[in-house]
mmCIF file of C-alpha atoms in Angstrom:
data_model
loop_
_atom_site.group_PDB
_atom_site.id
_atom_site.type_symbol
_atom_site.label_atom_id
_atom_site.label_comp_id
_atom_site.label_asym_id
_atom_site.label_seq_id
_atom_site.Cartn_x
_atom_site.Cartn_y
_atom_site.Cartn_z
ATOM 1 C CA UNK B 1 -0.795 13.084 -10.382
ATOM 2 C CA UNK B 2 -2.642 9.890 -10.921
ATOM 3 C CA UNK B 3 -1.862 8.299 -7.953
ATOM 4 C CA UNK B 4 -4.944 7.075 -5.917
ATOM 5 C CA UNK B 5 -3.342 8.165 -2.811
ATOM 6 C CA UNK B 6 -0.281 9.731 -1.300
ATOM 7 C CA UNK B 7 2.527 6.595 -1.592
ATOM 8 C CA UNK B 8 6.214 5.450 -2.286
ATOM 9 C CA UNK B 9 7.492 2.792 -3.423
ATOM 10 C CA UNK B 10 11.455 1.521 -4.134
ATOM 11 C CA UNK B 11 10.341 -1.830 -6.295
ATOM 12 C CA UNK B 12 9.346 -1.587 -10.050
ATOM 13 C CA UNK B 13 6.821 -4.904 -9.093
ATOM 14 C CA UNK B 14 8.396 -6.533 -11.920
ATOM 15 C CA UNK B 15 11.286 -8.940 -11.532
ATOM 16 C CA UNK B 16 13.042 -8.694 -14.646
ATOM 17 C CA UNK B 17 12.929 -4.563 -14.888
ATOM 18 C CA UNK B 18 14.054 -4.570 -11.311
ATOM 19 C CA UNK B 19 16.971 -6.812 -11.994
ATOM 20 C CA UNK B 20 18.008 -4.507 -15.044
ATOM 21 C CA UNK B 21 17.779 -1.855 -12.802
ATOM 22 C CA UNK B 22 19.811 -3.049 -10.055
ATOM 23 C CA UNK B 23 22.510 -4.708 -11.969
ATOM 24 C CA UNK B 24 22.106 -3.123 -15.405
ATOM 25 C CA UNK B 25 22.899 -4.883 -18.983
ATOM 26 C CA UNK B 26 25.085 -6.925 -17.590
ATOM 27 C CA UNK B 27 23.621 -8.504 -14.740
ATOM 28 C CA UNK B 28 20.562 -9.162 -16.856
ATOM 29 C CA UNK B 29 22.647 -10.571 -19.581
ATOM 30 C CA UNK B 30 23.475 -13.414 -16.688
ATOM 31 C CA UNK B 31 20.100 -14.129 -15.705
ATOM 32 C CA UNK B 32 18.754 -14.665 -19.445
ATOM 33 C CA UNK B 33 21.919 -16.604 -19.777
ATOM 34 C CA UNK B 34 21.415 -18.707 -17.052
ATOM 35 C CA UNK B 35 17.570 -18.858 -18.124
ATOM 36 C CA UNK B 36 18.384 -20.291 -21.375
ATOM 37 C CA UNK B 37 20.776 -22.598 -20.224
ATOM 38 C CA UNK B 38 18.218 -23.942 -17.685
ATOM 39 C CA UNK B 39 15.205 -24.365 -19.229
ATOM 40 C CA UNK B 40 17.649 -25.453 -22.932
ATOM 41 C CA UNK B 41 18.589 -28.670 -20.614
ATOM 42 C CA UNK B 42 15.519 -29.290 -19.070
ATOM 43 C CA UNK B 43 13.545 -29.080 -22.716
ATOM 44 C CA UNK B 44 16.470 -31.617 -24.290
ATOM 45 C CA UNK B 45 15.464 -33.723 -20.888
ATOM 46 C CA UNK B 46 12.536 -33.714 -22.123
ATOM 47 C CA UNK B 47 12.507 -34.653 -25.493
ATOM 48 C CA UNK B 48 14.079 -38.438 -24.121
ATOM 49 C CA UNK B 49 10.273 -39.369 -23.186
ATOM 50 C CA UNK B 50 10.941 -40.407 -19.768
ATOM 51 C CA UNK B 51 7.249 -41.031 -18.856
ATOM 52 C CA UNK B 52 7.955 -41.803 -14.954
ATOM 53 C CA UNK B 53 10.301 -38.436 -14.744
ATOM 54 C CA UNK B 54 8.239 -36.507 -16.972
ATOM 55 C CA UNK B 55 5.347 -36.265 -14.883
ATOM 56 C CA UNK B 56 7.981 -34.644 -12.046
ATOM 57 C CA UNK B 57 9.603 -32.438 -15.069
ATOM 58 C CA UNK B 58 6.562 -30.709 -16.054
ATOM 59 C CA UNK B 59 5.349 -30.437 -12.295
ATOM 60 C CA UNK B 60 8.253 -28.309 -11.933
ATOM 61 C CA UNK B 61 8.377 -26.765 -15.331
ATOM 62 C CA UNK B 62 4.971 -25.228 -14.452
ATOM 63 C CA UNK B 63 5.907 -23.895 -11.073
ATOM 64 C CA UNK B 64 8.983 -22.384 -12.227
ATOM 65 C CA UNK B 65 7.496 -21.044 -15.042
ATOM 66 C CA UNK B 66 4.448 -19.648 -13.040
ATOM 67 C CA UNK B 67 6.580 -17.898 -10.583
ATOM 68 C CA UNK B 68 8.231 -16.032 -13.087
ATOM 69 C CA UNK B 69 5.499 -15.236 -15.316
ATOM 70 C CA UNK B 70 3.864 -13.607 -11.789
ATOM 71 C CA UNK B 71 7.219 -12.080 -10.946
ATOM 72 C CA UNK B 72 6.218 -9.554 -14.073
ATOM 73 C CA UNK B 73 3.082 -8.689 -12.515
ATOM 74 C CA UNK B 74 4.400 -8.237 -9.192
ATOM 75 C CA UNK B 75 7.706 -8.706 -7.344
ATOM 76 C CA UNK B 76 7.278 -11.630 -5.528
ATOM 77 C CA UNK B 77 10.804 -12.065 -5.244
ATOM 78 C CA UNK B 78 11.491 -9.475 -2.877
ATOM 79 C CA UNK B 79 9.993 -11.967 -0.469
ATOM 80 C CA UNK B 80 13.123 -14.364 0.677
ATOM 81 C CA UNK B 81 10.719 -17.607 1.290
ATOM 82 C CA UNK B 82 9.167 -16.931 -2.570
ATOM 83 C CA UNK B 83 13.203 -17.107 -4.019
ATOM 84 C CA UNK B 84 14.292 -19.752 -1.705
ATOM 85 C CA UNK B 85 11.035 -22.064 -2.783
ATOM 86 C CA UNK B 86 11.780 -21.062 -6.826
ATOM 87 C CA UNK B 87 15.674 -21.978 -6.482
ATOM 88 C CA UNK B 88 14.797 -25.402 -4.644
ATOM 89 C CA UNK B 89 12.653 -26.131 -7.296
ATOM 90 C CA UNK B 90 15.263 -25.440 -9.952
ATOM 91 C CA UNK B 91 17.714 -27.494 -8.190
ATOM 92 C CA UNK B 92 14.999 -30.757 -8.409
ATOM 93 C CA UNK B 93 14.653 -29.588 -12.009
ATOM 94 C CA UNK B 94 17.722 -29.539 -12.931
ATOM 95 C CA UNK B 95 18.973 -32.709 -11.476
ATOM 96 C CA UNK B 96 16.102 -34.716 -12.636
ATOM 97 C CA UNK B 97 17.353 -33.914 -15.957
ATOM 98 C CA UNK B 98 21.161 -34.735 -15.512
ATOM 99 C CA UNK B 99 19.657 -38.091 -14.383
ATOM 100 C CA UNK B 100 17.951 -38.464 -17.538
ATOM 101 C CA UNK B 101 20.510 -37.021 -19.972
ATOM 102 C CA UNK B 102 22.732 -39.258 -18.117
ATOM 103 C CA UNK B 103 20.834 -42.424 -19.071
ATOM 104 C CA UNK B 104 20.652 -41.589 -22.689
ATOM 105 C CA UNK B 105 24.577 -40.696 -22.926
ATOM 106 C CA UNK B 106 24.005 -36.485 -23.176
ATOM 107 C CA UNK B 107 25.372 -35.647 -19.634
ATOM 108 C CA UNK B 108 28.647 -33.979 -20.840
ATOM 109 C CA UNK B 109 26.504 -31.322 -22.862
ATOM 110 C CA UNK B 110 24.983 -30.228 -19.309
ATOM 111 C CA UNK B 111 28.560 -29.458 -18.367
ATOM 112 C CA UNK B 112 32.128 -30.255 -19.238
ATOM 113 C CA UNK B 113 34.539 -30.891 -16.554
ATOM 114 C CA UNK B 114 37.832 -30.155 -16.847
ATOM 115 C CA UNK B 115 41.298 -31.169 -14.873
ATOM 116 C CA UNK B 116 42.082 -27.732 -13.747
ATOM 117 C CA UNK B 117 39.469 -25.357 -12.480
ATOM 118 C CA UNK B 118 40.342 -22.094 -11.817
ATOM 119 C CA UNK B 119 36.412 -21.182 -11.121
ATOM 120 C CA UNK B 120 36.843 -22.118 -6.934
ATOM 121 C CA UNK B 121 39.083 -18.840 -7.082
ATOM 122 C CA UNK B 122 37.770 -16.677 -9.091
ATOM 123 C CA UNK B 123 34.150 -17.480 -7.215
ATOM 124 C CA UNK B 124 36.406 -16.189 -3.878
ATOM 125 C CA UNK B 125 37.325 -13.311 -5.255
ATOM 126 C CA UNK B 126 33.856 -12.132 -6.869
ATOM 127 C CA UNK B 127 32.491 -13.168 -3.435
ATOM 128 C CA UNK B 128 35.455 -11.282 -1.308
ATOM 129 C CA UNK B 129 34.652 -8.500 -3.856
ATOM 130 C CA UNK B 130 30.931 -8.184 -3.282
ATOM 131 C CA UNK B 131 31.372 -9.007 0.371
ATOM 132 C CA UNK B 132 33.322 -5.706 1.104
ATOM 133 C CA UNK B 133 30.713 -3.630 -1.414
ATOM 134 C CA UNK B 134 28.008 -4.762 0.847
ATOM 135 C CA UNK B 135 29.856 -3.753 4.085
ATOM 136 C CA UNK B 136 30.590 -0.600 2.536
ATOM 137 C CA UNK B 137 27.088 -0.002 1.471
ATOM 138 C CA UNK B 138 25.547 -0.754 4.894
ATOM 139 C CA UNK B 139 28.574 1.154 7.268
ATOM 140 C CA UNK B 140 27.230 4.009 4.491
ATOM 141 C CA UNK B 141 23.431 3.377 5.739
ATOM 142 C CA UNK B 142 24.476 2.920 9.847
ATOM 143 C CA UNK B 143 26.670 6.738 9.240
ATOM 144 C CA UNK B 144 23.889 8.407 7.558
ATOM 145 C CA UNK B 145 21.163 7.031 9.861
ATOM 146 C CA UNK B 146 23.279 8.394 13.025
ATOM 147 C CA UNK B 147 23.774 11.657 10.885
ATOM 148 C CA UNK B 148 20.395 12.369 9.877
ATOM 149 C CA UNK B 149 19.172 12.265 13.968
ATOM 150 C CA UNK B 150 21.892 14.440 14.844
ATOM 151 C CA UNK B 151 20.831 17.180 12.089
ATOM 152 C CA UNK B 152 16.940 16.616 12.944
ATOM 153 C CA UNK B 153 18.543 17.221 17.260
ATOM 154 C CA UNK B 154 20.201 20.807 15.242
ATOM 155 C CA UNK B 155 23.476 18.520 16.775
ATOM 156 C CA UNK B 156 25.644 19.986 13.419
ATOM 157 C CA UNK B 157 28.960 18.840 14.678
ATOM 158 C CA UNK B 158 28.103 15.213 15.472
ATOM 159 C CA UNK B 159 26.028 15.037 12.030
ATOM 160 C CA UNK B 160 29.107 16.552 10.069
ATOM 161 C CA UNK B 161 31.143 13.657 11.683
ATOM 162 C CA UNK B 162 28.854 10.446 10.870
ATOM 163 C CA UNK B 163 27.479 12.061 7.676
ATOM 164 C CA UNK B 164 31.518 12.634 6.264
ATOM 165 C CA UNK B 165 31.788 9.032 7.399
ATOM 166 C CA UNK B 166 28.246 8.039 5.662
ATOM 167 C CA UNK B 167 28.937 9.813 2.030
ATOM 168 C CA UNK B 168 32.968 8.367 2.268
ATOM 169 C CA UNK B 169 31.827 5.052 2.640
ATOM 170 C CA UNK B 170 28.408 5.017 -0.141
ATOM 171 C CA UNK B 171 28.602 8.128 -2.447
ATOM 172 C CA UNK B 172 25.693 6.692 -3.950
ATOM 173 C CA UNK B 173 22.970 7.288 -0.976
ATOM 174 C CA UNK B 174 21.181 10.057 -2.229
ATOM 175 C CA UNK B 175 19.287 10.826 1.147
ATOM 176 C CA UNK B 176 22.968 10.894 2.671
ATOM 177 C CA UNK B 177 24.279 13.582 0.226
ATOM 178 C CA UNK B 178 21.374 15.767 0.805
ATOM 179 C CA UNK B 179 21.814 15.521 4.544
ATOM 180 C CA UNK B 180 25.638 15.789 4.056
ATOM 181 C CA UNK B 181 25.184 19.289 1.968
ATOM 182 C CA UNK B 182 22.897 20.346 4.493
ATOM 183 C CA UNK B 183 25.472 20.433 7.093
ATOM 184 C CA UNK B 184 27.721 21.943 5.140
ATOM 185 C CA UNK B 185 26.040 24.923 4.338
ATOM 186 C CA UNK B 186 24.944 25.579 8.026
ATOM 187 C CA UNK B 187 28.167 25.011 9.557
ATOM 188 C CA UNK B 188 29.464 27.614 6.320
ATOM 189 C CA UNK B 189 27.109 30.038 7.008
ATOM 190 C CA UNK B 190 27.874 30.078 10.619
ATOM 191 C CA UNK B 191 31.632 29.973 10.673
ATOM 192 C CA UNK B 192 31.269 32.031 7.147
ATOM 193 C CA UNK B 193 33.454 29.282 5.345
ATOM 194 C CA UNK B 194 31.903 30.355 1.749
ATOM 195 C CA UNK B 195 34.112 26.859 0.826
ATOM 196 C CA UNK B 196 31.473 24.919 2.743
ATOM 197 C CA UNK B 197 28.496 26.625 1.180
ATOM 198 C CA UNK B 198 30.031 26.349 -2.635
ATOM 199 C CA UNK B 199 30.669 22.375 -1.552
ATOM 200 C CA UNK B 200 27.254 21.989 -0.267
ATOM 201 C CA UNK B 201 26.028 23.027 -3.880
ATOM 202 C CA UNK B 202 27.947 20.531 -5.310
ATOM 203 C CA UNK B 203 26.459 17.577 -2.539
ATOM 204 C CA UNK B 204 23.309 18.626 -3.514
ATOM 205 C CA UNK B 205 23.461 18.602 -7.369
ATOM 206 C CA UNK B 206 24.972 14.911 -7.086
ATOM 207 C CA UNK B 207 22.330 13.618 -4.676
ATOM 208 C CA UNK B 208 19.742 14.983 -7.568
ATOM 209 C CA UNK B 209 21.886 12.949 -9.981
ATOM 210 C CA UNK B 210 21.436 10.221 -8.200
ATOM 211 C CA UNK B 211 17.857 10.202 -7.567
ATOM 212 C CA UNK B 212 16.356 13.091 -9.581
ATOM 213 C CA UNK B 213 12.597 11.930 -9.056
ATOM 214 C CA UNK B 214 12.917 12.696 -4.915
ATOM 215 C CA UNK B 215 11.030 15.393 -4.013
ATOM 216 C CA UNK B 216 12.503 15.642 -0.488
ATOM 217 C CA UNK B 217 15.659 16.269 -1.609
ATOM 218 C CA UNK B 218 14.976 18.976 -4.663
ATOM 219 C CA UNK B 219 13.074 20.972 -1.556
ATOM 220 C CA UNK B 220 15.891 20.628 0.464
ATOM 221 C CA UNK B 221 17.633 22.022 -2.512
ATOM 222 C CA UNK B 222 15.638 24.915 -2.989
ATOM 223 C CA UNK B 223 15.550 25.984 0.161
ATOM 224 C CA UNK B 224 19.243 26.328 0.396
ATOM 225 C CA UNK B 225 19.285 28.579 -3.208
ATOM 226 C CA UNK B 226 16.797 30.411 -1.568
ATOM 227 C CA UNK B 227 18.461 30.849 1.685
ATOM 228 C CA UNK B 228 22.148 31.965 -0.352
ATOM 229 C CA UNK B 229 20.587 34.548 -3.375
ATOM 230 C CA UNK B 230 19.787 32.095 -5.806
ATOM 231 C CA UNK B 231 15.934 32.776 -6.380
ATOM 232 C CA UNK B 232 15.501 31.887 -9.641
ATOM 233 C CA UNK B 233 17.082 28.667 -9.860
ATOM 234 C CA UNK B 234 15.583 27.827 -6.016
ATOM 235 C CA UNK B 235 12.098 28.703 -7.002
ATOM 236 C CA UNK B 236 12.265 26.208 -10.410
ATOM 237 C CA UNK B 237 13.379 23.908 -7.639
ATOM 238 C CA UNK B 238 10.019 24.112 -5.765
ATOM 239 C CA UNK B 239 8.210 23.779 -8.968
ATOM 240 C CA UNK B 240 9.815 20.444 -9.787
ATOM 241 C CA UNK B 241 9.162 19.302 -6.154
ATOM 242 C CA UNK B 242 5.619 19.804 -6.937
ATOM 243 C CA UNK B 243 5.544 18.106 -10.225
ATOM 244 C CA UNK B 244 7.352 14.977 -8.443
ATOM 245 C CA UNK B 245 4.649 14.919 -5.860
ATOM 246 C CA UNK B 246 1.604 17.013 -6.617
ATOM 247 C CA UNK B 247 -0.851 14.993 -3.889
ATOM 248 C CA UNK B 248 1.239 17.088 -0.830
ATOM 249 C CA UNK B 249 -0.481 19.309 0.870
ATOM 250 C CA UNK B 250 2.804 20.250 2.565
ATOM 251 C CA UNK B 251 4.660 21.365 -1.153
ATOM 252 C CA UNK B 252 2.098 23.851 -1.701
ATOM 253 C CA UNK B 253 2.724 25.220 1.629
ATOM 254 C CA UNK B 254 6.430 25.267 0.595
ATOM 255 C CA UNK B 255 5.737 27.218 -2.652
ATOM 256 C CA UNK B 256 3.828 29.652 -0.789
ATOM 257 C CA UNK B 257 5.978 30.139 1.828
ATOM 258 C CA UNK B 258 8.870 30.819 -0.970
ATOM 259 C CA UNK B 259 7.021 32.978 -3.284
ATOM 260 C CA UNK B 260 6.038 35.335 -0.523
ATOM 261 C CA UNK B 261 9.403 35.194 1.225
ATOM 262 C CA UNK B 262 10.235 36.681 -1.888
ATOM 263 C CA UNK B 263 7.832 38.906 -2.935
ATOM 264 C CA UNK B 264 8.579 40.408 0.534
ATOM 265 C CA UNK B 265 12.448 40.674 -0.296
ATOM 266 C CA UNK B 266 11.585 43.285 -3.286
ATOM 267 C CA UNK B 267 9.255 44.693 -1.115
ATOM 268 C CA UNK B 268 11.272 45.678 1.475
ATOM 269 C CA UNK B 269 14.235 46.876 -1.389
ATOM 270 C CA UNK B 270 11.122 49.009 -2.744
ATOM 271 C CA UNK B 271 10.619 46.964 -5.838
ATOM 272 C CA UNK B 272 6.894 46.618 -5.719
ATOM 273 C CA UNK B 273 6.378 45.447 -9.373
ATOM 274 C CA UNK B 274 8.773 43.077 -9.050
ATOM 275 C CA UNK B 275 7.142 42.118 -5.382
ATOM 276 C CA UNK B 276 3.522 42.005 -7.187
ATOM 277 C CA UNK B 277 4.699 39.488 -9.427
ATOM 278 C CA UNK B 278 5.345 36.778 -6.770
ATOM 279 C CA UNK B 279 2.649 37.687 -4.629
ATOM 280 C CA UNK B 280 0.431 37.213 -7.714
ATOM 281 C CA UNK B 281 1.688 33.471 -8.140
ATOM 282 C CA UNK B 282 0.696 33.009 -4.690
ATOM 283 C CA UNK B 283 -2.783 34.437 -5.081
ATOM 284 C CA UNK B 284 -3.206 31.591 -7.916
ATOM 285 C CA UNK B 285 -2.091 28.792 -5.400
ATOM 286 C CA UNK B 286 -5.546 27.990 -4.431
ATOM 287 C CA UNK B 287 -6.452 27.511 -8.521
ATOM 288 C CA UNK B 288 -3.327 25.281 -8.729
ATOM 289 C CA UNK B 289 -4.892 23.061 -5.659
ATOM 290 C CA UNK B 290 -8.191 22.647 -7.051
ATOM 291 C CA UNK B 291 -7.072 21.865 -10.414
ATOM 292 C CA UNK B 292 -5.521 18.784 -8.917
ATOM 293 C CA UNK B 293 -8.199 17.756 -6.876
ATOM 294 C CA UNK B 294 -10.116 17.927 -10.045
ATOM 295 C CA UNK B 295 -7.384 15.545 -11.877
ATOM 296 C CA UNK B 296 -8.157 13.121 -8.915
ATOM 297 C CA UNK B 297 -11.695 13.069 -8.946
ATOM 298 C CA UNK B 298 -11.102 11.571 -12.708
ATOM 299 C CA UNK B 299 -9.829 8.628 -11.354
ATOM 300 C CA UNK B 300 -12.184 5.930 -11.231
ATOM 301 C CA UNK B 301 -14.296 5.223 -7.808
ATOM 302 C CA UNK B 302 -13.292 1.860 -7.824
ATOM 303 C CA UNK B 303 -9.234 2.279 -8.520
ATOM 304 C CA UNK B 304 -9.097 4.802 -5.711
ATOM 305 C CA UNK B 305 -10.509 2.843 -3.085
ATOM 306 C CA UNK B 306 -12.313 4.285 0.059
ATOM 307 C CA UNK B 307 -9.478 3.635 3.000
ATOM 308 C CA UNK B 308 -6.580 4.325 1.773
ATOM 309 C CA UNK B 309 -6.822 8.175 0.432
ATOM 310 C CA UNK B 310 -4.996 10.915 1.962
ATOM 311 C CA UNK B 311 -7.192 13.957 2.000
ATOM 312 C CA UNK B 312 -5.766 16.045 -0.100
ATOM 313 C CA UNK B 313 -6.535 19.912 1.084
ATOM 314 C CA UNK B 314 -5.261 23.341 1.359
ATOM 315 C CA UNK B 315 -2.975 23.476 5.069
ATOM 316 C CA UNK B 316 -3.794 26.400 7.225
ATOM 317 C CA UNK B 317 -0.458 28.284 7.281
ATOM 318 C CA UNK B 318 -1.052 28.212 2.915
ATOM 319 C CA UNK B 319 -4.356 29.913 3.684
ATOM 320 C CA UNK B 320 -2.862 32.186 6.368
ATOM 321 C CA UNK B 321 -0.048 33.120 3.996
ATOM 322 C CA UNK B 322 -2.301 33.977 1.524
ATOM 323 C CA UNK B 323 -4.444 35.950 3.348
ATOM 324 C CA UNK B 324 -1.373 38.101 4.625
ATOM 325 C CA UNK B 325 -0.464 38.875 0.607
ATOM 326 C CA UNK B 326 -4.242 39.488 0.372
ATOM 327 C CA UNK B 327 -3.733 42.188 2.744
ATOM 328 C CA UNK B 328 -0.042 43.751 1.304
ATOM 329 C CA UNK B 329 -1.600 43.694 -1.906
ATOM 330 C CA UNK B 330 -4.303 46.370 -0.831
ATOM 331 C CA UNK B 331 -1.641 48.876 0.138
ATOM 332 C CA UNK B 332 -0.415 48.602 -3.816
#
């Protein structure tokens, strides 16, 4: 809703929440760790008054610390030059500090070496280990790439191959899921395999799990409850879609489309107050619209920019829709 204009984003522009996000307690835990131990070292460097290597320890103090002071703001990091300039820099930092701690004695409370390391294997492993997550991860991409141009072709057997392959390899890809239950429920519905069709339900419902604030995928979602009896549940759907994304000209055409689709249902089963009730929800569609363009025009002049808004309007199948439940309405 308070969006300037229509956009998405996959970064949280701030280094630390991202990492949290991506690798959870634990992988934070590390990088505080390894924080603490860093700049711990560097500080006891410090405190030996080593005028000459001083100068170079607080040159690089400040650029380290910079970087990740800005890395809060904004995700810098995402940029592989950014890292790969911070990490040099730590390097220098860190071994102009051994040097020093070396001179005055202190260089076994940097690090203590011992006879027999077992870390050269156990590095292997974590590596072999994150090494085959990886290639699982991006085999899960390639598959669900291939599958999603097969299902936007209507190709269903080709994307029911790559897409089995896609969700096997990463049950994590949420877009991949979706895609996957799609399939299923069209290949159910026209072979009548009511197995395929329950399955696709469950596809669906994990792909939400996984990313519950997409908005393609809860339409996707409501569509099929629609499309197999499930009205209630399929129409909540399409209001969460436009709660997720209210600046989409294309969700309201969705909600009309629904709500009329199923107005017309009890119509034609010659339920006309039940029929009247959804045709009256999409009679208040418009309302709905210009209540958000009204929340827009609250945002300042100067935060929302003049280029980069998306006009934000009614589309012309909404207005035709509700033009044509104008007209049923009369006959009431």
């Amino acid at each position: 809703m308070h969006q300037s204009y229509l956009y998405f984003t996959t970064q949280s522009h701030n280094y630390f929440l991202q990492v949290l996000l991506d690798t959870g307690i634990v992988g934070f835990s590390i990088l505080i760790v390894f924080l603490y131990v860093l700049f711990s070292t560097v500080l006891r460097a410090w405190s030996k008054k080593d005028l000459k290597k001083n100068i170079l320890v607080a040159g690089l103090i400040a650029a380290a610390v910079q970087l990740y002071l800005h890395s809060i703001l904004d995700f810098d990091f995402s940029l592989a030059s950014v890292q790969v300039l911070l990490f040099a820099s730590l390097g220098v930092l860190i071994s102009i500090s051994e040097d020093i701690l070396k001179i005055h004695g202190e260089e076994n409370r940097v690090y203590i070496k011992s006879k027999v390391s077992f870390m050269p294997a156990l590095m292997c492993v974590f590596y072999l280990l994150v090494i085959i997550i990886s290639l699982n991860f991006r085999m899960g991409n390639f598959y669900a790439n291939l599958g999603q141009q097969a299902l936007q072709v209507g190709n269903l057997s080709a994307a029911y191959s790559f897409l089995t392959k896609a969700v096997s390899y990463d049950s994590l890809n949420s877009n991949a899921l979706s895609d996957y239950a799609v399939v299923l429920y069209r290949v159910g519905d026209q072979n009548k395999d009511m197995n395929l069709v329950t399955n696709a339900n469950i596809y669906f419902k994990q792909a939400i799990i996984n990313d519950r604030f997409s908005a393609k995928i809860r339409a996707k979602y409501a569509i099929y409850l629609l499309a197999h009896g499930n009205i209630d549940e399929g129409l909540k759907q399409i209001d969460e879609v436009i709660k997720l994304q209210p600046l989409s000209p294309s969700n309201y055409e969705l909600k009309t489309e629904a709500y009329a689709k199923v107005g017309d249902y009890y119509l034609g089963k010659g339920e006309k107050e039940k029929a009247k009730k959804y045709y009256e929800v999409v009679l208040k569609i418009p309302e709905e619209i210009e209540r958000v363009k009204r929340e827009r025009e609250k945002i300042p002049s100067v935060l929302r920019g003049k280029e980069n808004i998306n006009e934000f309007y009614m589309t012309q199948k909404t207005s035709e829709i509700i033009n044509q439940v104008k007209n049923k309405l009369k006959n009431f």
